[in-house]
XYZ file of N, CA and C in Angstrom:
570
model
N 137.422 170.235 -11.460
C 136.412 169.219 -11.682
C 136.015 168.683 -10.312
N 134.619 168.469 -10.168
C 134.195 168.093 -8.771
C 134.444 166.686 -8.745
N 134.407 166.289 -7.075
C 134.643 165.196 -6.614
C 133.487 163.910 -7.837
N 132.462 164.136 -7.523
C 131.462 163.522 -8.767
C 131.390 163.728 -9.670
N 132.141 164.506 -10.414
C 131.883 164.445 -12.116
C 133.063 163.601 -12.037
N 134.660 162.993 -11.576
C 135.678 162.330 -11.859
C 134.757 161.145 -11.283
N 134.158 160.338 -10.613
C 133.813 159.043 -10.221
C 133.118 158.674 -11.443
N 131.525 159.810 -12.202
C 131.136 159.513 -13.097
C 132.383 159.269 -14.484
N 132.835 160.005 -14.475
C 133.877 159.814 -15.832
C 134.430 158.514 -15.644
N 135.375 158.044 -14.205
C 135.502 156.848 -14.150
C 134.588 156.174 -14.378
N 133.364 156.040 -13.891
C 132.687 155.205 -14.057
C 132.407 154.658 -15.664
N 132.305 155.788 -16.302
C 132.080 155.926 -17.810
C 133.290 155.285 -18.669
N 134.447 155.257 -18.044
C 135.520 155.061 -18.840
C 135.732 153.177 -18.454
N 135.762 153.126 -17.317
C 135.157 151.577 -17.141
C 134.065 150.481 -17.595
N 133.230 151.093 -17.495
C 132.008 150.513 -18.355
C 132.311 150.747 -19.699
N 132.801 152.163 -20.475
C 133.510 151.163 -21.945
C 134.282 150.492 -21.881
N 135.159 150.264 -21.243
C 136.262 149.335 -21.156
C 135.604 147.572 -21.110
N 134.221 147.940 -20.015
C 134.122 145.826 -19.631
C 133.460 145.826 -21.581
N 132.607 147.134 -21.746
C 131.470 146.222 -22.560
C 132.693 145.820 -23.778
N 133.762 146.995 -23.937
C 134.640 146.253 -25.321
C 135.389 144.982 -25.292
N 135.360 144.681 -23.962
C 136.119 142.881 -23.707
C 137.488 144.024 -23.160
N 137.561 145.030 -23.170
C 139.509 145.775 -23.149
C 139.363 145.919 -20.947
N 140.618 145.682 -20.689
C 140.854 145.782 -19.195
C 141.719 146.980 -18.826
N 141.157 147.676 -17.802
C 141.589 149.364 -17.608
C 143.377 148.810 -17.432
N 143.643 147.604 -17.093
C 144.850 147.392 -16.604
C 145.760 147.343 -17.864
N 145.460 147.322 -19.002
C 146.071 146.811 -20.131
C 146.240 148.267 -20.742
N 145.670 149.299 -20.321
C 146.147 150.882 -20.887
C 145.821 151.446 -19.512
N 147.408 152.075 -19.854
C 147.956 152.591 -18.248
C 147.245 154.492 -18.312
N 147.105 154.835 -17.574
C 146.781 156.045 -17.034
C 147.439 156.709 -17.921
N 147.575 158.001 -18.335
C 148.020 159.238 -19.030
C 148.965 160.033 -17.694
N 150.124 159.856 -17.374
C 150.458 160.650 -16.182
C 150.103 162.281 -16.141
N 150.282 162.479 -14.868
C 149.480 163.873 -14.565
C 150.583 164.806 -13.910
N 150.611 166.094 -13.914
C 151.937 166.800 -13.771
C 151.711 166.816 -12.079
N 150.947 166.062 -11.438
C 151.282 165.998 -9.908
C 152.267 164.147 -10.327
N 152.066 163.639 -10.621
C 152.830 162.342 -10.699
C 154.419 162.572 -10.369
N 155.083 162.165 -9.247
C 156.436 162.654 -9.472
C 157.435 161.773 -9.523
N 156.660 160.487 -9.422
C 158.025 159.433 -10.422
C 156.718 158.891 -12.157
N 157.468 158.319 -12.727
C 156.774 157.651 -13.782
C 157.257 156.024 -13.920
N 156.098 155.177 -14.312
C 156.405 154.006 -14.387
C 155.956 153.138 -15.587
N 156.658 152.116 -15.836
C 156.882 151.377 -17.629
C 156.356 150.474 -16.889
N 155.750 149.683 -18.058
C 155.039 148.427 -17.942
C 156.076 147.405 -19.039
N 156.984 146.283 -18.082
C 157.495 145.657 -18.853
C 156.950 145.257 -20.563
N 157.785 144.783 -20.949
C 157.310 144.260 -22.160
C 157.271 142.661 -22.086
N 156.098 142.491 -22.654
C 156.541 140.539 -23.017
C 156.102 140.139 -24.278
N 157.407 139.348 -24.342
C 158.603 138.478 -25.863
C 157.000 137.949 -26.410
N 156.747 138.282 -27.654
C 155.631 137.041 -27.800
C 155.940 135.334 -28.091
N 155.086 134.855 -27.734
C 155.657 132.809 -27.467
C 156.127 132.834 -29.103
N 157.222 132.002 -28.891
C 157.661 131.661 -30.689
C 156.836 130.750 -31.277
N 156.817 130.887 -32.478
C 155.675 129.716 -33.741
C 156.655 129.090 -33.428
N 155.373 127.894 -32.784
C 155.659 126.486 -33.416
C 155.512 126.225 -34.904
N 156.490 125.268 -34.909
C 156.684 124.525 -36.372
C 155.300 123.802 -37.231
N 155.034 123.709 -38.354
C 154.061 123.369 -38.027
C 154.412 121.640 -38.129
N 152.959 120.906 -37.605
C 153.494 119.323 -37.808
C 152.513 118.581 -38.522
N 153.262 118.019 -39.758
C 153.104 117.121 -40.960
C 152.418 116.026 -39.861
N 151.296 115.450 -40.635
C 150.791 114.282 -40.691
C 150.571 113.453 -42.077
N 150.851 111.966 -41.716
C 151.197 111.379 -42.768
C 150.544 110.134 -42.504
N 149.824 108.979 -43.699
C 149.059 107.903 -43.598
C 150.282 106.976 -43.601
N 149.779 105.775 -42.508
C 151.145 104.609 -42.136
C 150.291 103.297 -42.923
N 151.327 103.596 -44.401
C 150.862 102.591 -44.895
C 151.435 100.816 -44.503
N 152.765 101.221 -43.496
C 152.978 99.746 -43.173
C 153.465 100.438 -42.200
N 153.942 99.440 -40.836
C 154.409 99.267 -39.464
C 154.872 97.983 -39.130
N 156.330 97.471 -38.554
C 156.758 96.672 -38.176
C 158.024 96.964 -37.234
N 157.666 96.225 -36.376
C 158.883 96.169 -34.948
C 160.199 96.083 -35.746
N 160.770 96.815 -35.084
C 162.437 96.738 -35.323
C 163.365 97.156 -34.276
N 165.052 96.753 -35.265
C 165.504 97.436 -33.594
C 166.330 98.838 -34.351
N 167.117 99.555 -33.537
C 167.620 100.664 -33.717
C 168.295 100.444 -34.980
N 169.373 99.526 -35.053
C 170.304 99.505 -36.235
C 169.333 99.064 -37.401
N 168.290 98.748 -37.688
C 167.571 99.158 -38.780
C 166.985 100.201 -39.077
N 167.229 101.067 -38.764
C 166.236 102.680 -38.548
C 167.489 103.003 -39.989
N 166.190 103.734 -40.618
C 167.146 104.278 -41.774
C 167.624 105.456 -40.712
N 168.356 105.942 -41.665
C 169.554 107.637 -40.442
C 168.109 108.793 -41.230
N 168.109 109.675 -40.337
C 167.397 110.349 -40.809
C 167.759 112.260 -40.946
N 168.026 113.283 -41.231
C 168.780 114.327 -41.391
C 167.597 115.215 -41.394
N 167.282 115.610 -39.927
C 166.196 116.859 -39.535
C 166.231 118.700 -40.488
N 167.798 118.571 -41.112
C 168.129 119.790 -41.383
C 167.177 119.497 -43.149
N 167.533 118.349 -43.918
C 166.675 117.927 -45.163
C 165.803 116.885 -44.777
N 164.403 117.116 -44.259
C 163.561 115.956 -44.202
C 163.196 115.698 -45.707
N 162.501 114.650 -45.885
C 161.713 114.518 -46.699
C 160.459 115.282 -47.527
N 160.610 115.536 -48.924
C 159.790 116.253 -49.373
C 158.192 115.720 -49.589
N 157.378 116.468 -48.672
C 155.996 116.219 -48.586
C 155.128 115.075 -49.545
N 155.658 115.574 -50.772
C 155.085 114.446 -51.537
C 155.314 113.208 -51.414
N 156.150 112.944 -50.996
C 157.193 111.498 -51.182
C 156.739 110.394 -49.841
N 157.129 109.579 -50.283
C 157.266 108.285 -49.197
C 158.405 108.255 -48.511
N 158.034 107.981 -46.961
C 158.858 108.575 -46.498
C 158.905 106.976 -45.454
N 160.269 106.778 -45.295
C 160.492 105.223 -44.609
C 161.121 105.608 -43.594
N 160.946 105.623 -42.052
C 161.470 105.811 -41.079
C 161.150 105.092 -39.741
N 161.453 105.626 -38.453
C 161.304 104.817 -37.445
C 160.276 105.610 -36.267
N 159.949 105.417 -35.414
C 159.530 105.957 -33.840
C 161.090 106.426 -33.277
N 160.112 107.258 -31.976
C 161.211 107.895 -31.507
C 162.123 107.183 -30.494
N 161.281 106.201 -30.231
C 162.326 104.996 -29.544
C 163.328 104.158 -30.277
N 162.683 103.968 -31.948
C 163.492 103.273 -32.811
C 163.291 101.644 -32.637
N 162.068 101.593 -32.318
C 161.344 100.434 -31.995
C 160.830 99.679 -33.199
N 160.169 100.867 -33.862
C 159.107 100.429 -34.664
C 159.544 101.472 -35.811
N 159.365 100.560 -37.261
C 159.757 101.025 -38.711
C 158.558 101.033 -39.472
N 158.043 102.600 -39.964
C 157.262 102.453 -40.578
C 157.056 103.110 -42.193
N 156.517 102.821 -42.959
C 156.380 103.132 -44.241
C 155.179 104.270 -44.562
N 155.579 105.562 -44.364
C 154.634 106.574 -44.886
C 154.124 107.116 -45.922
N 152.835 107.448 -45.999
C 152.634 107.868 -47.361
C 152.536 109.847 -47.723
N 152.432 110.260 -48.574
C 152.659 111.225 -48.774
C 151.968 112.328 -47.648
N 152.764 113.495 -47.373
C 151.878 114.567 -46.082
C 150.209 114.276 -46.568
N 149.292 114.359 -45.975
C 147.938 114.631 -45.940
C 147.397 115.968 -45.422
N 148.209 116.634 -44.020
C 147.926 118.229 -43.767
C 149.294 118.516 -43.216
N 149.072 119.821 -42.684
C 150.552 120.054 -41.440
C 149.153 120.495 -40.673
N 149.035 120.640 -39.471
C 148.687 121.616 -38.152
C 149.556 122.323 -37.722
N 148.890 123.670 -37.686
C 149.280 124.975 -36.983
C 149.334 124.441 -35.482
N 150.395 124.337 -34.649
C 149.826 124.297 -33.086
C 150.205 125.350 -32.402
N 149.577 125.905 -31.623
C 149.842 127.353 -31.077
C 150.027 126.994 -29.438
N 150.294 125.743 -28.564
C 150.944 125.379 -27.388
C 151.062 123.807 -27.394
N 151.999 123.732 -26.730
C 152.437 122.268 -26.925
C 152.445 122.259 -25.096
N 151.686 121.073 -24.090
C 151.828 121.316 -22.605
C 152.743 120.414 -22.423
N 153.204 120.503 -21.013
C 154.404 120.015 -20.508
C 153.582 118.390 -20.446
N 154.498 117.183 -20.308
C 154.059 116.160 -19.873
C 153.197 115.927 -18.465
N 152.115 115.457 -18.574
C 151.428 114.827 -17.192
C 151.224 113.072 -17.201
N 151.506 112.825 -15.849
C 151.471 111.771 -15.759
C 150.049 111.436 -15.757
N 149.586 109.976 -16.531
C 148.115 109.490 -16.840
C 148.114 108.124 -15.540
N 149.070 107.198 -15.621
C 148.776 106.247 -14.867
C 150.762 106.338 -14.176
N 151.427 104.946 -13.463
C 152.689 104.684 -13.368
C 153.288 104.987 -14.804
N 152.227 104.095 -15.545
C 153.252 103.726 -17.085
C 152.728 104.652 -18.252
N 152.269 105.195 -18.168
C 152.149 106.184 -19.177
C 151.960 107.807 -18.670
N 152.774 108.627 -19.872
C 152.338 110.063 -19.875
C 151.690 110.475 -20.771
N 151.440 111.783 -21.096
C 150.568 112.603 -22.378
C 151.298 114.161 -22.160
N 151.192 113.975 -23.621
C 151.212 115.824 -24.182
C 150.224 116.455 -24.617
N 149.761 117.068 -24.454
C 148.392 117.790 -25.181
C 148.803 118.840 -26.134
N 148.942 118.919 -27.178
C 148.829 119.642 -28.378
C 147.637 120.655 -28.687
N 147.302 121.517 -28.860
C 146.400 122.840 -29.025
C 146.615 123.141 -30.781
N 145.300 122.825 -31.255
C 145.830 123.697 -32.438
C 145.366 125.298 -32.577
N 145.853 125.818 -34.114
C 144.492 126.662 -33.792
C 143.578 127.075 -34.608
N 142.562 127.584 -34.570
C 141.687 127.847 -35.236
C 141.173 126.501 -36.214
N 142.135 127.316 -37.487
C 141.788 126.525 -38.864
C 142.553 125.503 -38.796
N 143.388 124.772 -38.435
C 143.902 123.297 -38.350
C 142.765 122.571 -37.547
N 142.442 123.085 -35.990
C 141.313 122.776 -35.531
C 139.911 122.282 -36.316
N 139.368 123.026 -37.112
C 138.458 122.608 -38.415
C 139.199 121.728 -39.227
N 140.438 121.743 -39.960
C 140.521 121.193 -40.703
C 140.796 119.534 -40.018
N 141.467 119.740 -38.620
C 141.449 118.343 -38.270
C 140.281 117.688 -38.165
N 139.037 118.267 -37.724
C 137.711 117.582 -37.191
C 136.829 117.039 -38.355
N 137.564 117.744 -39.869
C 136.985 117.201 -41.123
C 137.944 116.035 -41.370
N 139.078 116.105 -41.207
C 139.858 115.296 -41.562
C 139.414 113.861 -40.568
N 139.242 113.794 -39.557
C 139.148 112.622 -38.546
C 137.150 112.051 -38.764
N 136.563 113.193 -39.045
C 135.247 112.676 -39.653
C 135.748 111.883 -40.957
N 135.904 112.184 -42.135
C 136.640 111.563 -43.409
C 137.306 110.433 -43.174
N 138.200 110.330 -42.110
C 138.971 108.635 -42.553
C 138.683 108.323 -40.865
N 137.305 107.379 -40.669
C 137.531 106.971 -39.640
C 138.430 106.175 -39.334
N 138.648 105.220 -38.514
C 139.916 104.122 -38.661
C 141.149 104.130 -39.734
N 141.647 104.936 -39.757
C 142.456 105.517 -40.365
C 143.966 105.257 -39.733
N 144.910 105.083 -40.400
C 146.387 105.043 -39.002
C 146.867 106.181 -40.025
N 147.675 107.056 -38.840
C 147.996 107.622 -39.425
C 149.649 108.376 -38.559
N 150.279 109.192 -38.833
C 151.307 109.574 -38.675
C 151.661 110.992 -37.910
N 152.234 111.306 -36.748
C 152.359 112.712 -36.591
C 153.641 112.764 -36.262
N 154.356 113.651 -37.629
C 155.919 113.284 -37.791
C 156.749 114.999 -37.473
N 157.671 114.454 -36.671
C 159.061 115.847 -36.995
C 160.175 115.381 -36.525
N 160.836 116.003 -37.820
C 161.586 115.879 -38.388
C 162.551 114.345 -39.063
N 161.106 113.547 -39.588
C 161.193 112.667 -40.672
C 161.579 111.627 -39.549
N 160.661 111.867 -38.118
C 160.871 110.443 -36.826
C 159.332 111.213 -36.721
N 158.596 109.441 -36.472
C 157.197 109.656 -36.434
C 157.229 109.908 -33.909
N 156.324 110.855 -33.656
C 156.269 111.252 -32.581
C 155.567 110.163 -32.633
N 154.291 109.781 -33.282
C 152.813 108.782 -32.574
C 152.502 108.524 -33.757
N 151.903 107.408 -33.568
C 151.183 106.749 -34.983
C 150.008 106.328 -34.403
N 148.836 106.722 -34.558
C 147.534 106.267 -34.032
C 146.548 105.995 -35.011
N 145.767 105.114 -34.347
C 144.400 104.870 -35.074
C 143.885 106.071 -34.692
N 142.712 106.643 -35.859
C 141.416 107.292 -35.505
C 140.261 106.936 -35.406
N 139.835 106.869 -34.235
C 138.720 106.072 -33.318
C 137.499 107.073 -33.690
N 137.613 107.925 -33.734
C 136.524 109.277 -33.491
C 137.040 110.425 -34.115
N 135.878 111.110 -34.789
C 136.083 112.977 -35.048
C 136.866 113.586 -33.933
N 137.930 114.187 -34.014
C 138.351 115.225 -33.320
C 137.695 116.598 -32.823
N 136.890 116.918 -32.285
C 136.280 117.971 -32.350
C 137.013 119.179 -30.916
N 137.903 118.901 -30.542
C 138.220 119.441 -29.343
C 139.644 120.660 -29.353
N 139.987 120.690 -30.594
C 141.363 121.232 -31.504
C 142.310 121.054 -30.373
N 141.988 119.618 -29.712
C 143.129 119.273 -29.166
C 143.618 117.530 -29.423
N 145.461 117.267 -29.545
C 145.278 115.697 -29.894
C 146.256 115.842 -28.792
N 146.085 114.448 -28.178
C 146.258 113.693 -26.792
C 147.649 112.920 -27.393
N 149.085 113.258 -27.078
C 150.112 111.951 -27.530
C 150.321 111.698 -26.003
N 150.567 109.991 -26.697
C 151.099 109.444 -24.833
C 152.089 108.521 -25.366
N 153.020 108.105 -24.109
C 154.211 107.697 -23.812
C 154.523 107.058 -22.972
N 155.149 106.109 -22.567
C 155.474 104.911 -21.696
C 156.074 105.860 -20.600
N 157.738 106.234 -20.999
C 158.505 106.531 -20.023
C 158.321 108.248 -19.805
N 158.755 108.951 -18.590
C 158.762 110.404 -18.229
C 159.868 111.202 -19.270
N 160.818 110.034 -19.745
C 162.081 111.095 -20.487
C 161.522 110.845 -22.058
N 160.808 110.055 -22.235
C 160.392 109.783 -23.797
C 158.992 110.794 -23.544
N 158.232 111.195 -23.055
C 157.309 112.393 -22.701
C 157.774 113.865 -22.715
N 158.841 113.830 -22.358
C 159.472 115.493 -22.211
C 160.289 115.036 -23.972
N 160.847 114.813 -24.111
C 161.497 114.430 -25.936
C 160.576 114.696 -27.020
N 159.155 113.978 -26.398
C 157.904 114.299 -27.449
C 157.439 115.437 -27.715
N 157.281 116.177 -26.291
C 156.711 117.504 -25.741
C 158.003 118.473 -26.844
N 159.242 118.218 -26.573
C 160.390 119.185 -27.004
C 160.055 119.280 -28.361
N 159.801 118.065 -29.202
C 160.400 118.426 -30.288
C 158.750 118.553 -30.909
N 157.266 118.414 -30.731
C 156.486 118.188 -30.880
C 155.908 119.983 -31.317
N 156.667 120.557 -29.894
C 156.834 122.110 -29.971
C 158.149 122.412 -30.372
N 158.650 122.153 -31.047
C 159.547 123.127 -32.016
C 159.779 124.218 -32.270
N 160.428 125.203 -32.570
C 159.645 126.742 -33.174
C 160.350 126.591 -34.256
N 159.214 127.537 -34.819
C 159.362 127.073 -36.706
C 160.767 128.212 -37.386
């Protein structure tokens, strides 16, 4: 085969490659009997499912201290339907939930960043269809409080100010070790 019919073929085999979205790097060459070592392309683990996470309407909220926190048993949470009476993850605050309303699929949970001295954030990703279903859900109950719970300890309890349209929700946190706790258990794997 001449020097120019292999550039055209490359060329040809590249240009299907951009127009299908596929990258020549992602399918390795066919080795050739001049090749005289051969080489593997590691493998990578795919990221584990996250859990998914129950949201729940806070039909009451009041300050408390730790030794009022009902005990709570992550291995039997509470069954979806039910009212569910528990605390924050500081054990600050006791609140009275009402039955699940969705779970979200989240497909990355990011590490904590710092926002100001006194506060951090996690950014949550959902995907796809939780994404829709949240942006109907946050159109539907504006001002709404509501609950984003695991394992039967609410992570955040927020008002909804606005439609979600970004299939991303913003949790924030006072301290750097109550930010990485949120982040941990927020991403779970299911």
């Amino acid at each position: 085969m001449s020097a120019t019919a292999i550039a055209r073929l490359t060329s040809a085999i590249l240009l299907g490659a951009l127009s299908c979205g596929c990258h020549t790097t992602q399918h390795p060459a066919a080795p050739t009997p001049s090749s005289a070592t051969t080489s593997t392309t590691p493998s990578v683990a795919p990221a584990p499912r996250i859990a998914p996470l129950p949201v729940r309407p806070v039909e009451k909220s009041q300050p408390t201290s730790p030794d009022k926190c009902p005990a709570v048993d992550p291995v039997a949470p509470a069954p979806p339907a039910n009212v569910l009476v528990t605390c924050d993850l500081a054990r600050t605050t006791r609140y009275t939930l009402g039955p699940e309303t969705t779970r979200l699929e989240l497909t990355r949970v990011d590490a904590p960043k710092p926002l100001t001295s006194d506060f951090y954030q996690v950014i949550l990703t959902m995907d796809p269809a939780s994404a829709t279903a949240w942006a109907a859900f946050t159109a539907a109950h504006p001002h709404a409080h509501i609950a984003f719970v695991r394992d039967d300890l609410v992570l955040e309890a927020p008002m909804i100010e606005n439609q979600v349209t970004s299939g991303q929700i913003a949790l924030t946190t006072q301290t750097a070790q109550a930010a990485a706790q949120l982040a941990q258990l927020a991403g779970r794997p299911a």
